[in-house]
Amino acid sequence: MLRLMFLACALGLAAAEPASPLPGYRYAWGDEFDGAKLDTDKWSYRTGPRMWSEQRPANVSVADGRLRLAGLKEATGDLKYTAGGVISKRLFRYAYYEASFKVPPGAGWHTSFWVLRNGGQSTEPRVEIDICENDSVKLTDYGINHHQWSPGPHVAMGGKHIKTPDLSAGFHVWGCEFTPTTLKHYFDGKLVHTFDATKLQHGDGNVWLTMIAAGMGGTKSVDDKQLPAVAEFDYVRVFLPTAKALAAESAPPAEKLPVK
């Protein structure tokens, strides 16, 4: 992507917006990670303890057109490991979400691409859409999940596990279309799961790209022989529905923002 941008500049051309994988959507926001550091106008760092690792900004880097989240064996308080993650500053609701990434090999790491409002009032609807949850102890499998966090009590709506090639061996593309009635999940362009979105109380959400050390998916311990662990993200993109596609649906505030 970076080479294409340089070529476009050399030819005096504007960089083209990514095309939507689905009809009825237009590119609205994203990151190709072509800079030398994280764009903090777009992202906040995930910080604090989470499962087996302390989340730190120092574990987040951008280079060679990719976002890298590093997992390290470093003692921090009562925790033995550190990791990293980022959270979009912009909120979205109905959209097509897409990211390309690969996960680290070696047991102990939980890599995720998901949507959830970061903070907010307890009375506001907070829906978690887990587009990809991979536990690196199982490199040929990932989970899709849905949660209603508020209004409480928390309800796990369930999901599905998808069988895949080795997710640490190369980049793959995850997508999710969220409409007022349906959630459709895609892996490498193939529809793999459909969920009835009317079971959820809808709200705006931030985009999360995260990696933590965790005892999930049957993980017993972190494989220290394969450290540092690195999850690499090639891009993340959000496509919003066109006015025609949205029809009579009321757009939330985040969807009324101008396309950039």
Short mmCIF file of C-alpha atoms in Angstrom, two decimals:
data_model
loop_
_atom_site.label_atom_id
_atom_site.label_comp_id
_atom_site.label_asym_id
_atom_site.label_seq_id
_atom_site.Cartn_x
_atom_site.Cartn_y
_atom_site.Cartn_z
CA MET A 1 0.00 0.00 0.00
CA LEU A 2 2.81 2.41 0.83
CA ARG A 3 4.49 1.81 -2.56
CA LEU A 4 1.20 2.51 -4.31
CA MET A 5 0.83 5.80 -2.46
CA PHE A 6 4.36 6.87 -3.45
CA LEU A 7 3.60 5.99 -7.07
CA ALA A 8 0.37 7.97 -6.97
CA CYS A 9 2.21 11.00 -5.57
CA ALA A 10 4.92 10.71 -8.24
CA LEU A 11 2.25 10.71 -10.95
CA GLY A 12 0.39 13.59 -9.33
CA LEU A 13 -2.60 11.41 -8.54
CA ALA A 14 -4.71 11.38 -5.39
CA ALA A 15 -4.72 8.10 -3.49
CA ALA A 16 -7.94 6.24 -4.26
CA GLU A 17 -10.31 5.30 -1.48
CA PRO A 18 -10.56 1.55 -0.85
CA ALA A 19 -13.51 0.03 -2.66
CA SER A 20 -16.27 -1.47 -0.55
CA PRO A 21 -16.38 -5.28 -0.62
CA LEU A 22 -20.20 -5.05 -0.45
CA PRO A 23 -22.61 -2.96 -2.54
CA GLY A 24 -24.38 -0.05 -0.89
CA TYR A 25 -21.41 1.08 1.21
CA ARG A 26 -18.74 3.77 0.93
CA TYR A 27 -15.36 4.01 2.65
CA ALA A 28 -15.60 6.32 5.68
CA TRP A 29 -12.65 5.66 7.98
CA GLY A 30 -9.66 3.40 8.41
CA ASP A 31 -5.93 3.06 8.70
CA GLU A 32 -3.47 1.52 6.23
CA PHE A 33 -0.66 1.95 8.82
CA ASP A 34 1.64 3.62 6.29
CA GLY A 35 3.21 6.08 8.74
CA ALA A 36 6.18 5.76 11.05
CA LYS A 37 4.12 5.73 14.24
CA LEU A 38 0.56 5.23 15.44
CA ASP A 39 -1.82 7.97 14.31
CA THR A 40 -3.09 9.17 17.68
CA ASP A 41 -5.66 11.39 15.98
CA LYS A 42 -7.40 8.13 15.09
CA TRP A 43 -6.44 5.85 17.95
CA SER A 44 -6.15 5.59 21.72
CA TYR A 45 -3.94 3.00 23.39
CA ARG A 46 -5.42 0.20 25.44
CA THR A 47 -3.76 0.30 28.85
CA GLY A 48 -3.88 -1.45 32.20
CA PRO A 49 -3.97 -5.09 33.32
CA ARG A 50 -5.93 -7.58 31.27
CA MET A 51 -5.87 -11.33 32.00
CA TRP A 52 -2.18 -12.36 32.10
CA SER A 53 -0.66 -9.17 30.64
CA GLU A 54 -0.27 -5.46 31.24
CA GLN A 55 -1.37 -3.48 28.19
CA ARG A 56 1.20 -0.80 27.33
CA PRO A 57 1.62 1.84 24.60
CA ALA A 58 5.28 0.75 24.30
CA ASN A 59 4.11 -2.57 22.88
CA VAL A 60 2.38 -0.84 19.95
CA SER A 61 4.39 0.17 16.88
CA VAL A 62 3.88 1.00 13.20
CA ALA A 63 6.47 0.17 10.53
CA ASP A 64 6.63 -1.12 6.95
CA GLY A 65 2.92 -0.53 6.44
CA ARG A 66 1.78 -2.59 9.40
CA LEU A 67 0.58 -2.16 12.96
CA ARG A 68 2.44 -4.45 15.34
CA LEU A 69 1.19 -5.49 18.77
CA ALA A 70 4.00 -7.15 20.71
CA GLY A 71 3.71 -9.69 23.52
CA LEU A 72 6.73 -9.83 25.81
CA LYS A 73 7.79 -11.57 28.99
CA GLU A 74 8.18 -8.58 31.31
CA ALA A 75 7.24 -8.45 34.97
CA THR A 76 4.75 -5.67 35.72
CA GLY A 77 3.22 -5.78 39.18
CA ASP A 78 1.78 -9.27 39.65
CA LEU A 79 1.81 -9.98 35.91
CA LYS A 80 4.61 -11.68 34.00
CA TYR A 81 3.78 -10.42 30.50
CA THR A 82 3.04 -7.23 28.57
CA ALA A 83 1.05 -6.71 25.39
CA GLY A 84 -0.75 -3.96 23.50
CA GLY A 85 -3.87 -2.80 21.73
CA VAL A 86 -5.53 0.23 20.14
CA ILE A 87 -9.07 1.65 20.23
CA SER A 88 -10.55 3.95 17.58
CA LYS A 89 -11.48 7.43 18.75
CA ARG A 90 -14.38 7.54 16.32
CA LEU A 91 -17.67 5.78 16.98
CA PHE A 92 -19.69 3.76 14.48
CA ARG A 93 -22.84 1.69 14.38
CA TYR A 94 -24.31 0.30 11.17
CA ALA A 95 -21.36 -0.39 8.88
CA TYR A 96 -19.20 -2.96 7.16
CA TYR A 97 -16.06 -3.49 9.26
CA GLU A 98 -12.97 -5.12 7.77
CA ALA A 99 -9.38 -5.85 8.84
CA SER A 100 -6.46 -7.84 7.48
CA PHE A 101 -4.04 -9.36 9.97
CA LYS A 102 -2.16 -12.42 11.17
CA VAL A 103 -1.77 -13.76 14.69
CA PRO A 104 1.35 -14.89 16.55
CA PRO A 105 2.34 -18.57 16.77
CA GLY A 106 2.91 -20.13 20.18
CA ALA A 107 0.35 -20.65 22.90
CA GLY A 108 -0.75 -17.88 25.23
CA TRP A 109 -2.01 -15.02 23.07
CA HIS A 110 -5.56 -13.86 22.43
CA THR A 111 -5.77 -11.66 19.31
CA SER A 112 -9.04 -9.83 18.59
CA PHE A 113 -10.79 -7.53 16.12
CA TRP A 114 -14.01 -6.25 17.69
CA VAL A 115 -16.47 -3.39 18.16
CA LEU A 116 -17.62 -2.04 21.54
CA ARG A 117 -18.22 1.41 22.97
CA ASN A 118 -15.24 2.40 25.11
CA GLY A 119 -16.82 3.79 28.26
CA GLY A 120 -20.14 5.64 28.11
CA GLN A 121 -23.10 5.77 30.48
CA SER A 122 -24.35 2.55 32.07
CA THR A 123 -27.83 3.29 30.71
CA GLU A 124 -26.60 3.46 27.10
CA PRO A 125 -26.81 0.32 24.95
CA ARG A 126 -23.35 -1.26 24.79
CA VAL A 127 -23.07 -4.09 22.30
CA GLU A 128 -19.89 -6.10 21.78
CA ILE A 129 -19.37 -7.59 18.32
CA ASP A 130 -16.42 -9.98 18.27
CA ILE A 131 -15.49 -10.28 14.60
CA CYS A 132 -12.44 -12.39 15.37
CA GLU A 133 -11.16 -13.91 18.61
CA ASN A 134 -8.19 -16.22 18.14
CA ASP A 135 -6.35 -18.08 20.86
CA SER A 136 -2.89 -18.87 19.53
CA VAL A 137 -2.96 -22.31 21.12
CA LYS A 138 -5.40 -23.11 18.26
CA LEU A 139 -4.04 -21.50 15.09
CA THR A 140 -6.63 -23.06 12.77
CA ASP A 141 -9.70 -21.76 14.58
CA TYR A 142 -11.27 -18.45 15.63
CA GLY A 143 -14.43 -17.44 17.42
CA ILE A 144 -17.28 -15.06 16.59
CA ASN A 145 -19.29 -13.77 19.57
CA HIS A 146 -21.92 -11.20 20.52
CA HIS A 147 -22.57 -9.62 23.92
CA GLN A 148 -25.06 -7.16 25.39
CA TRP A 149 -23.26 -5.33 28.22
CA SER A 150 -25.84 -2.66 28.96
CA PRO A 151 -28.57 -2.22 29.84
CA GLY A 152 -27.56 -4.92 32.30
CA PRO A 153 -27.24 -7.61 33.25
CA HIS A 154 -24.60 -8.77 30.78
CA VAL A 155 -25.89 -11.38 28.34
CA ALA A 156 -23.63 -13.51 26.12
CA MET A 157 -25.55 -14.12 22.92
CA GLY A 158 -23.30 -16.89 21.68
CA GLY A 159 -21.58 -17.27 18.37
CA LYS A 160 -19.62 -19.74 16.30
CA HIS A 161 -16.14 -21.19 15.84
CA ILE A 162 -14.72 -21.11 12.31
CA LYS A 163 -12.11 -23.56 11.03
CA THR A 164 -9.29 -21.92 9.06
CA PRO A 165 -5.80 -22.34 7.66
CA ASP A 166 -2.92 -21.51 10.02
CA LEU A 167 -3.70 -17.91 11.01
CA SER A 168 -0.06 -17.22 11.92
CA ALA A 169 1.28 -18.28 8.49
CA GLY A 170 -0.12 -15.36 6.49
CA PHE A 171 -2.59 -12.50 6.38
CA HIS A 172 -6.33 -13.12 6.22
CA VAL A 173 -9.30 -10.77 5.95
CA TRP A 174 -12.16 -10.61 8.45
CA GLY A 175 -15.33 -8.66 7.76
CA CYS A 176 -18.64 -7.96 9.47
CA GLU A 177 -21.75 -6.23 8.15
CA PHE A 178 -23.91 -4.73 10.91
CA THR A 179 -27.42 -3.63 9.87
CA PRO A 180 -30.53 -2.86 11.95
CA THR A 181 -31.67 -6.46 11.46
CA THR A 182 -28.64 -8.64 10.76
CA LEU A 183 -24.98 -9.28 11.55
CA LYS A 184 -23.12 -11.07 8.75
CA HIS A 185 -19.57 -12.31 9.35
CA TYR A 186 -17.05 -12.97 6.57
CA PHE A 187 -13.68 -14.72 6.39
CA ASP A 188 -11.55 -14.09 3.29
CA GLY A 189 -14.66 -12.87 1.47
CA LYS A 190 -16.81 -15.88 2.34
CA LEU A 191 -19.94 -15.57 4.48
CA VAL A 192 -19.37 -17.82 7.51
CA HIS A 193 -22.01 -16.77 10.05
CA THR A 194 -25.28 -14.82 10.25
CA PHE A 195 -26.81 -13.53 13.49
CA ASP A 196 -30.21 -11.96 14.22
CA ALA A 197 -29.27 -8.41 15.25
CA THR A 198 -32.78 -7.68 16.54
CA LYS A 199 -31.82 -9.70 19.64
CA LEU A 200 -29.48 -6.82 20.62
CA GLN A 201 -30.18 -3.25 21.77
CA HIS A 202 -28.03 -1.29 19.35
CA GLY A 203 -25.54 1.42 20.25
CA ASP A 204 -22.45 3.09 18.84
CA GLY A 205 -19.08 1.37 19.21
CA ASN A 206 -15.35 1.90 18.85
CA VAL A 207 -13.13 -0.41 16.80
CA TRP A 208 -10.61 -2.44 18.85
CA LEU A 209 -7.46 -4.20 17.62
CA THR A 210 -5.96 -6.02 20.59
CA MET A 211 -3.68 -8.78 21.82
CA ILE A 212 -3.45 -10.02 25.40
CA ALA A 213 -1.80 -12.93 27.20
CA ALA A 214 -4.66 -15.07 28.45
CA GLY A 215 -5.66 -18.53 29.59
CA MET A 216 -8.46 -18.80 27.04
CA GLY A 217 -9.32 -21.52 24.55
CA GLY A 218 -7.65 -24.19 26.64
CA THR A 219 -4.37 -22.30 27.06
CA LYS A 220 -2.37 -23.56 30.04
CA SER A 221 0.60 -21.20 29.80
CA VAL A 222 2.46 -18.86 27.46
CA ASP A 223 4.97 -20.53 25.16
CA ASP A 224 8.07 -18.56 26.16
CA LYS A 225 10.13 -20.26 23.45
CA GLN A 226 8.28 -18.25 20.79
CA LEU A 227 8.72 -14.75 22.19
CA PRO A 228 8.41 -11.99 21.34
CA ALA A 229 4.92 -12.69 20.03
CA VAL A 230 3.65 -10.23 17.42
CA ALA A 231 0.20 -9.75 15.92
CA GLU A 232 0.47 -7.79 12.66
CA PHE A 233 -2.36 -5.76 11.12
CA ASP A 234 -2.11 -4.70 7.48
CA TYR A 235 -5.18 -2.47 7.52
CA VAL A 236 -8.54 -1.77 9.13
CA ARG A 237 -11.44 -0.14 7.25
CA VAL A 238 -14.98 0.97 7.99
CA PHE A 239 -17.56 1.42 5.22
CA LEU A 240 -20.80 3.22 6.03
CA PRO A 241 -24.09 2.60 4.20
CA THR A 242 -25.06 5.10 1.52
CA ALA A 243 -28.17 7.18 2.09
CA LYS A 244 -30.05 5.01 -0.40
CA ALA A 245 -28.98 1.78 1.29
CA LEU A 246 -29.79 3.08 4.76
CA ALA A 247 -33.23 4.09 3.52
CA ALA A 248 -35.50 5.23 6.33
CA GLU A 249 -33.20 4.16 9.17
CA SER A 250 -32.14 6.97 11.52
CA ALA A 251 -28.37 7.41 11.40
CA PRO A 252 -26.57 7.71 14.77
CA PRO A 253 -24.35 10.80 15.31
CA ALA A 254 -21.18 9.01 14.26
CA GLU A 255 -22.70 8.18 10.89
CA LYS A 256 -23.53 11.82 10.27
CA LEU A 257 -19.86 12.78 10.33
CA PRO A 258 -18.44 13.73 6.90
CA VAL A 259 -16.54 11.08 5.02
CA LYS A 260 -12.81 11.70 5.33
#
